[in-house]
Short mmCIF file of C-alpha atoms in Angstrom, two decimals:
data_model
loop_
_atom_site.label_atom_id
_atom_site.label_comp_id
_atom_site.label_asym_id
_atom_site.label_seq_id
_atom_site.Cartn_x
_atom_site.Cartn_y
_atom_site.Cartn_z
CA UNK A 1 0.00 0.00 0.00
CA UNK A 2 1.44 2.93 -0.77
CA UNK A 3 1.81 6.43 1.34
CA UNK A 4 1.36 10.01 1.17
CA UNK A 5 2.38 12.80 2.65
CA UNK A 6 0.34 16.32 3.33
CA UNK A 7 1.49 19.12 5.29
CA UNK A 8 -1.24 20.99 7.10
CA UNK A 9 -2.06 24.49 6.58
CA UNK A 10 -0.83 26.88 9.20
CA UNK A 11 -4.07 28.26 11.43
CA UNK A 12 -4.76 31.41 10.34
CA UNK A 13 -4.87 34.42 12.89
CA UNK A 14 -7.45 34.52 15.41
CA UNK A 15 -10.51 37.13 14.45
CA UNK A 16 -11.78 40.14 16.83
CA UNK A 17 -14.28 38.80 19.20
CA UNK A 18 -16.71 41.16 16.99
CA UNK A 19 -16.11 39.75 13.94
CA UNK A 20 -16.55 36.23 15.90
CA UNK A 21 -20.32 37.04 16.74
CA UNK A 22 -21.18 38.57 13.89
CA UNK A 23 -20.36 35.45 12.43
CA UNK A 24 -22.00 33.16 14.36
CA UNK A 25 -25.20 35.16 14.26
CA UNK A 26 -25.15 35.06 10.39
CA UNK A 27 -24.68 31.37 10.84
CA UNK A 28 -27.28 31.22 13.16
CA UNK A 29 -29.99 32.70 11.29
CA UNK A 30 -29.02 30.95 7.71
CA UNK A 31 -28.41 27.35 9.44
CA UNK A 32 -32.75 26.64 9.01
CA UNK A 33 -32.85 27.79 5.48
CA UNK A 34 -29.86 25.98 4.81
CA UNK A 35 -31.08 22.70 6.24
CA UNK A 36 -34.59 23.11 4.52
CA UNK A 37 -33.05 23.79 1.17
CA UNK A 38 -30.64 20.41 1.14
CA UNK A 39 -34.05 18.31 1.21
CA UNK A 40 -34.09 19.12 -2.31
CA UNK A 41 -31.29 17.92 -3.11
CA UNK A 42 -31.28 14.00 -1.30
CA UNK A 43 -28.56 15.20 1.63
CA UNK A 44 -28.33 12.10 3.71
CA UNK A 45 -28.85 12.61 7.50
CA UNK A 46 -31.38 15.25 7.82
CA UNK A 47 -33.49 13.99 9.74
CA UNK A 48 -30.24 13.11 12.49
CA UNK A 49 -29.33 17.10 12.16
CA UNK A 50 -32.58 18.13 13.12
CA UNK A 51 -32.68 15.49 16.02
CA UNK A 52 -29.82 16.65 17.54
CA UNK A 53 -30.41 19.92 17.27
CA UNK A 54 -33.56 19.65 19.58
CA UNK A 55 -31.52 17.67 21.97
CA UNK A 56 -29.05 20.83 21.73
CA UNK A 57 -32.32 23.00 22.35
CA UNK A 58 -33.19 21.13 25.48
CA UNK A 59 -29.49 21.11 26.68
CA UNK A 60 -29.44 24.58 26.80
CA UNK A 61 -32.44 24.97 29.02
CA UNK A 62 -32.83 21.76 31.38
CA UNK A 63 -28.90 20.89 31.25
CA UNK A 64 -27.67 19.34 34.28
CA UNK A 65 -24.33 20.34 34.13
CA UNK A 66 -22.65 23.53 32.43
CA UNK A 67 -21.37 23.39 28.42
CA UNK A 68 -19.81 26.18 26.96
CA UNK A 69 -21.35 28.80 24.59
CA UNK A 70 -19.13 26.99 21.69
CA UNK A 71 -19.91 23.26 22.57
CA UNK A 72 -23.91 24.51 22.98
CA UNK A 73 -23.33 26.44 19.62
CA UNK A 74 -22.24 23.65 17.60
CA UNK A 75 -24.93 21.37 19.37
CA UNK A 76 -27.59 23.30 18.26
CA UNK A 77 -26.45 24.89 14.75
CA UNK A 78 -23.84 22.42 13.31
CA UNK A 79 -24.35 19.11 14.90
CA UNK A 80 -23.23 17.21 11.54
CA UNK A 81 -20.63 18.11 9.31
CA UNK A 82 -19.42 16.84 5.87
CA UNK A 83 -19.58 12.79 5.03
CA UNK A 84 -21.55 12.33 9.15
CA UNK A 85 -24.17 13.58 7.56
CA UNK A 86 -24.53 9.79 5.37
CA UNK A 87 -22.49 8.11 8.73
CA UNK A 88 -24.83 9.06 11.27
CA UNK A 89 -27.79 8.52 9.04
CA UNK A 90 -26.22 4.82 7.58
CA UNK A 91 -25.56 3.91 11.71
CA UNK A 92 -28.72 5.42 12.48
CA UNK A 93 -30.80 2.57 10.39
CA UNK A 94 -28.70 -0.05 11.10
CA UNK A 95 -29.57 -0.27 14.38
CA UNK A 96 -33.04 1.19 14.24
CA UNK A 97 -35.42 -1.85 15.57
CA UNK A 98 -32.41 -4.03 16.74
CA UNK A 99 -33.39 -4.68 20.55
CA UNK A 100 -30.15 -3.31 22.96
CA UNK A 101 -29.54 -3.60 26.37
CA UNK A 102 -25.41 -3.08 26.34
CA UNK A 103 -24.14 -0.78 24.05
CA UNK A 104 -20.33 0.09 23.20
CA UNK A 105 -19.56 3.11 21.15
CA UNK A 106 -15.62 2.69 19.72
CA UNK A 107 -14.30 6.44 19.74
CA UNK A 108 -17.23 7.86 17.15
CA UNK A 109 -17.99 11.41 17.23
CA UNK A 110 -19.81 12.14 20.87
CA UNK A 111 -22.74 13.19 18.68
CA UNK A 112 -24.16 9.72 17.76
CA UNK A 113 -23.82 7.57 21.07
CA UNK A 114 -24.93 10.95 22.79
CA UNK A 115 -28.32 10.75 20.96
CA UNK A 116 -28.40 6.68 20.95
CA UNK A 117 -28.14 6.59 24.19
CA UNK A 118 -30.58 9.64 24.85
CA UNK A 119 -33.51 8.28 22.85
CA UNK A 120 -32.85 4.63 23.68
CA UNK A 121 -34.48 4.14 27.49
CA UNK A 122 -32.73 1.70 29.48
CA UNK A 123 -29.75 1.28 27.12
CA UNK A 124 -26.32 0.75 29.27
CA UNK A 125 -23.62 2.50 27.27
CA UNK A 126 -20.16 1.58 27.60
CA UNK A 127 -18.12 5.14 25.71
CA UNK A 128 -14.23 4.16 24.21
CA UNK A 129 -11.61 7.17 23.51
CA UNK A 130 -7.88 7.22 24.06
CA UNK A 131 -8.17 11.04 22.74
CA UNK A 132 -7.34 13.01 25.93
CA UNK A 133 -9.24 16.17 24.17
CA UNK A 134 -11.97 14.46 23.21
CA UNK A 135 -12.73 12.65 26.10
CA UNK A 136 -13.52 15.44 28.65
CA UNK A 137 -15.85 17.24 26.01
CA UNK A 138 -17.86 13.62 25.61
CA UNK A 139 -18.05 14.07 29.55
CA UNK A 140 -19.45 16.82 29.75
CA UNK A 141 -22.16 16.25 27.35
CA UNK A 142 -22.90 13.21 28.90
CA UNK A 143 -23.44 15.16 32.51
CA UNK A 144 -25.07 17.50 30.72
CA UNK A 145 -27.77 15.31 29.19
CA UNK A 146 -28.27 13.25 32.56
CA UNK A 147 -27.39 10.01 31.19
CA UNK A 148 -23.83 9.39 33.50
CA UNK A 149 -25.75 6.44 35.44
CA UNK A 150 -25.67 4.97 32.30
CA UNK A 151 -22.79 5.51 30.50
CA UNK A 152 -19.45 4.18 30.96
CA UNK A 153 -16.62 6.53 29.67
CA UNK A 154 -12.67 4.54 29.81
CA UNK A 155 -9.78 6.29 28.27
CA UNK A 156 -8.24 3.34 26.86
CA UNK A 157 -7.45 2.04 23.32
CA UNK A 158 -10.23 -0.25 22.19
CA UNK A 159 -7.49 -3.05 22.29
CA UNK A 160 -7.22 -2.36 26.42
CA UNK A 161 -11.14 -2.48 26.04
CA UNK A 162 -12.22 -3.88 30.39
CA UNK A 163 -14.99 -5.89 29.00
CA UNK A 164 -15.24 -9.65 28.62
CA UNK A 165 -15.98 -11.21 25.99
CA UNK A 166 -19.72 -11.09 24.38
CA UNK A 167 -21.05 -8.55 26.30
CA UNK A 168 -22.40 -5.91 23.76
CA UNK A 169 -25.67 -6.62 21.27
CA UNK A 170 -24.58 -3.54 19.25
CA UNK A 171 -20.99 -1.86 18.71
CA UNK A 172 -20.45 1.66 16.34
CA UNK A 173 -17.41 3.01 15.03
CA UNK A 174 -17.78 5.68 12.88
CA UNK A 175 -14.62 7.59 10.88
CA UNK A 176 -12.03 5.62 13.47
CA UNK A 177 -10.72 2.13 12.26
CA UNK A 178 -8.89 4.26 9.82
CA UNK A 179 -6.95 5.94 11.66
CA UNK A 180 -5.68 2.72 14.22
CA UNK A 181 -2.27 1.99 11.95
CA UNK A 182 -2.88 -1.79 12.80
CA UNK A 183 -6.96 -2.22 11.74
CA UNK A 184 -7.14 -6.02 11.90
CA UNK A 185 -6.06 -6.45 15.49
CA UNK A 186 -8.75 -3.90 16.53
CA UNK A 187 -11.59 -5.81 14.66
CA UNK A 188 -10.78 -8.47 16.07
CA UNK A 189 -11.09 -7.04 19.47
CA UNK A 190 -14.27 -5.53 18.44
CA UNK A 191 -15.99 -8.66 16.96
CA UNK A 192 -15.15 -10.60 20.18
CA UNK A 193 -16.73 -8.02 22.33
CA UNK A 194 -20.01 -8.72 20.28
CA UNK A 195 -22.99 -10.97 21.42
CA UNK A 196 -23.76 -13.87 18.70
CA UNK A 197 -26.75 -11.76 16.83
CA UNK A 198 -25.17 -8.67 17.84
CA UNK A 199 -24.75 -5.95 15.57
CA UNK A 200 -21.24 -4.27 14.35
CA UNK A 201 -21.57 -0.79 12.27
CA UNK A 202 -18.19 0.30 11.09
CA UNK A 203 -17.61 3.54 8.26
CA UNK A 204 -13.98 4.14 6.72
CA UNK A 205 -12.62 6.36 4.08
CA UNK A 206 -12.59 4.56 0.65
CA UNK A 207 -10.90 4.79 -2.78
CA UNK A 208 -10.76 2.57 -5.78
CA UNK A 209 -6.51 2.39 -4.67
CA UNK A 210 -5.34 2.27 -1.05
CA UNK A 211 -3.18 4.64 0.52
CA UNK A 212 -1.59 5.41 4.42
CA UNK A 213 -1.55 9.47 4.76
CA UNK A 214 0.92 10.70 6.92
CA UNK A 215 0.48 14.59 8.07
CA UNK A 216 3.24 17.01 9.75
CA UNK A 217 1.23 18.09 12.38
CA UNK A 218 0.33 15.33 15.35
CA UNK A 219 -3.30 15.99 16.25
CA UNK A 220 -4.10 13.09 18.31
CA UNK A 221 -0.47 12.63 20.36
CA UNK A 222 -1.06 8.71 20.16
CA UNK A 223 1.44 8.35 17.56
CA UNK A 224 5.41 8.77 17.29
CA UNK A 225 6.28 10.98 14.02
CA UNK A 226 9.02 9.76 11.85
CA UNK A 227 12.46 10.92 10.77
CA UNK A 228 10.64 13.29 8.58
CA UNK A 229 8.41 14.64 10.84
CA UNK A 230 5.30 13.27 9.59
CA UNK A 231 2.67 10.94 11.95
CA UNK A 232 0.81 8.56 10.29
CA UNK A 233 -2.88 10.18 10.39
CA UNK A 234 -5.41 7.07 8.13
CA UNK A 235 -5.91 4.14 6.38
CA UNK A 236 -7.56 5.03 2.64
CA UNK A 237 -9.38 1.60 2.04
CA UNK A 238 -9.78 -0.11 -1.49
CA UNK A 239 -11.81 -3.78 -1.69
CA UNK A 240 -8.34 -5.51 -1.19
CA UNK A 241 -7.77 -4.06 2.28
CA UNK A 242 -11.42 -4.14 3.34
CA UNK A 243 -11.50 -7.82 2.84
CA UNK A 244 -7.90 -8.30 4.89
CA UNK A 245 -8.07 -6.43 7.41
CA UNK A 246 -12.04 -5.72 7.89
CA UNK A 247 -13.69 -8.64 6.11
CA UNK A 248 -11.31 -11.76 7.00
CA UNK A 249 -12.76 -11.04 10.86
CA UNK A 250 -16.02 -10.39 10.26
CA UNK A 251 -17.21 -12.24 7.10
CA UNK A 252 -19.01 -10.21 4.68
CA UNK A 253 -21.39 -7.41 5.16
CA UNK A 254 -25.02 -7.63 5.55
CA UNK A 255 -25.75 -4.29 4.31
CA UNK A 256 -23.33 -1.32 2.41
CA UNK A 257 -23.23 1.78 1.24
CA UNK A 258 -20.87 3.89 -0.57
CA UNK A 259 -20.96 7.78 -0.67
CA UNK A 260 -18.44 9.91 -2.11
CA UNK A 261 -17.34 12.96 -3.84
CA UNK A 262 -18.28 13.84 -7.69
CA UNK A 263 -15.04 15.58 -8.59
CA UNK A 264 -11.81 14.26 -7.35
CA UNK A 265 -10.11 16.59 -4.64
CA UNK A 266 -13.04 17.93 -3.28
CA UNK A 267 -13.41 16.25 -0.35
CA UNK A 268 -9.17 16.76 0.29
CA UNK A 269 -9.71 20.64 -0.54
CA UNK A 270 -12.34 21.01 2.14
CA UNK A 271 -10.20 18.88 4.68
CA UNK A 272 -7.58 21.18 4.56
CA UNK A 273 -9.86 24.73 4.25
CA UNK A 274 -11.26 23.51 7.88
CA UNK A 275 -7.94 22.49 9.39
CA UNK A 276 -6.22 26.03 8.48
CA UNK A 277 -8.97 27.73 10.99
CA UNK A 278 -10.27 30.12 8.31
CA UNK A 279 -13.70 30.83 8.83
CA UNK A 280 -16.06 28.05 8.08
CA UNK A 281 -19.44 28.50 6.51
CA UNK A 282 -20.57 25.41 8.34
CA UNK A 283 -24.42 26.38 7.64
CA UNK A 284 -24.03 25.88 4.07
CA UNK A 285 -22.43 21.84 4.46
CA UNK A 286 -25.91 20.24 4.14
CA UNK A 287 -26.06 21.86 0.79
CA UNK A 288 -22.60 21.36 0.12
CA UNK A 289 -22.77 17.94 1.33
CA UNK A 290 -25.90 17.02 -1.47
CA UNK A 291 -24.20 19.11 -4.33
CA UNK A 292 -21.03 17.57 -4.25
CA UNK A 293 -20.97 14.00 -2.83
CA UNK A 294 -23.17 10.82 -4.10
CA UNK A 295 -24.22 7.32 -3.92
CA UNK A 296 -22.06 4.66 -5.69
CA UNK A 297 -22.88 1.31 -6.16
CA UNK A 298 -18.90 0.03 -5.89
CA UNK A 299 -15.65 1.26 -4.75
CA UNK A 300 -14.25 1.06 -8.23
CA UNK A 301 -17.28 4.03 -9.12
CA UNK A 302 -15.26 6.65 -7.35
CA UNK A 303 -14.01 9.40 -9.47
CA UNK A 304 -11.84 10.23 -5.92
CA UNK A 305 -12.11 9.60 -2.52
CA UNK A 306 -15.90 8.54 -0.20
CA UNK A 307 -16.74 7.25 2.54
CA UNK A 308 -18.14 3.40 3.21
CA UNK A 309 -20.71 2.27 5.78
CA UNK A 310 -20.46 -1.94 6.60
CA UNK A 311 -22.93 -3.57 8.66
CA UNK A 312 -22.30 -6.83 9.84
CA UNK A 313 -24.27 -9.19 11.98
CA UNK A 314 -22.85 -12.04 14.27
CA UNK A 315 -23.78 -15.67 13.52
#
């Protein structure tokens, strides 16, 4: 498999606090016409952006613990951003219907198993993140939304996982396998933890070749950098590397779907826009997100990079 290498942009300078407001007013105001408008156009999780939202509504009045005007912001106006919209919505149905009573969430975006776990009574959560800045901000949510005496949060690697084995009837991990340098030994840690009949919901970056990226800059601190300075930062999977490292664990999936960008690069471009801390029009991304990304029935459809949901189901 072969590897590239990206630098990431330099962050630009921070804006007056004025400035800040005034844009997060404008993005307040245009985030509902924004979201009403992408119907037209077949965006993918919708329906999961609106839910969330109202959960961010009721945070902000009946919270149970304090979140800050950003983490509230977000919670409200931009919940989902870029490909979550299809991975939330993908996850979403998969386990819509399938009867849970112990739940474990492998490092996803707080977003989903915050909402799971919310509108699923009685549902024991079990919450996996090595990410030291990601972790508290799960926390707080979680406090926030009153659901602590049921949720579990362990800063470990999924690997170091404190759970026998078969104890879950449901496991997500959404936009993470890729970025674990060795994916097969995780998966296999993963597939263990699952109840026979138990579902497993994974979603990785896909493109018709395979390819490691390796960035200069060292976002998560989990990984050493190289000689170079670079840290390995994902996995880009093809067929071939789903089936070894993915598929020879789990068997084939019970249900797919593939969806990526129209135009090769755009998906890249927009990566990097949002990682050099220029202002982000996040109210336009459902639009964005149904204007420039797709369905695809294969891999080898990609005119550049997607994303691929897998559900799988244990005999």
């Amino acid at each position: 498999m072969k590897s590239v290498y990206a630098s990431i942009p330099e962050k630009a300078a921070s804006r007056p606090l004025w400035k800040r407001l005034l844009f997060s007013l404008y993005g307040c105001a245009a985030s509902l016409p924004c979201w009403l408008a992408a119907h037209a156009l077949g965006t993918p999780g919708l329906a999961f952006h609106r839910d969330y939202s109202m959960l961010g509504l009721s945070l902000l009045f009946n919270r149970k613990a304090p979140l800050g005007f950003t983490e509230l912001h977000t919670s409200i106006f931009a919940p989902v951003i870029l490909t979550r919209y299809f991975e939330f919505e993908f996850a979403w149905q998969s386990l819509a219907g399938h009867p849970m009573a112990n739940y474990l969430d492998v490092s996803s975006p707080y977003a989903f198993p915050l909402l799971l776990t919310c509108r699923t009574p009685n549902l024991r959560t079990e919450l996996i993140n090595p990410n030291s800045s990601d972790l508290p901000i799960t926390t707080r949510f979680v406090d926030a939304a009153g659901i602590r005496n049921r949720c579990g949060l362990h800063d470990c690697l999924v690997e170091d996982a404190p759970f026998p084995s078969a104890s879950f009837d449901a496991i997500t991990s959404l936009s993470v396998v890729e970025h674990i340098p060795e994916v097969r030994p995780a998966i296999e840690k993963m597939w263990a933890l699952l109840k026979p009949g138990g579902k497993l919901v994974l979603t990785v970056p896909c493109a018709r070749e395979a390819y490691s990226l390796h960035v200069d800059q060292n976002e998560y601190g989990l990984l050493e950098t190289d000689e170079r300075g670079y840290v390995f930062l994902e996995h880009i999977f093809d067929d071939e590397l789903l089936k070894r490292e993915i598929f020879a664990v789990t068997g084939e999936p019970v249900r797919s779907a593939i969806y990526g960008e129209k135009r090769d690069g755009f998906l890249r471009q927009v990566l990097l826009d949002r990682w050099s801390g220029q202002p982000w029009r996040y109210w336009r991304e459902p639009i964005m997100m149904g204007k420039e990304l797709g369905f695809y029935e294969r891999i080898g459809d990609l005119p550049g990079e997607g994303v691929i949901g897998l559900e799988f189901i244990k005999r």
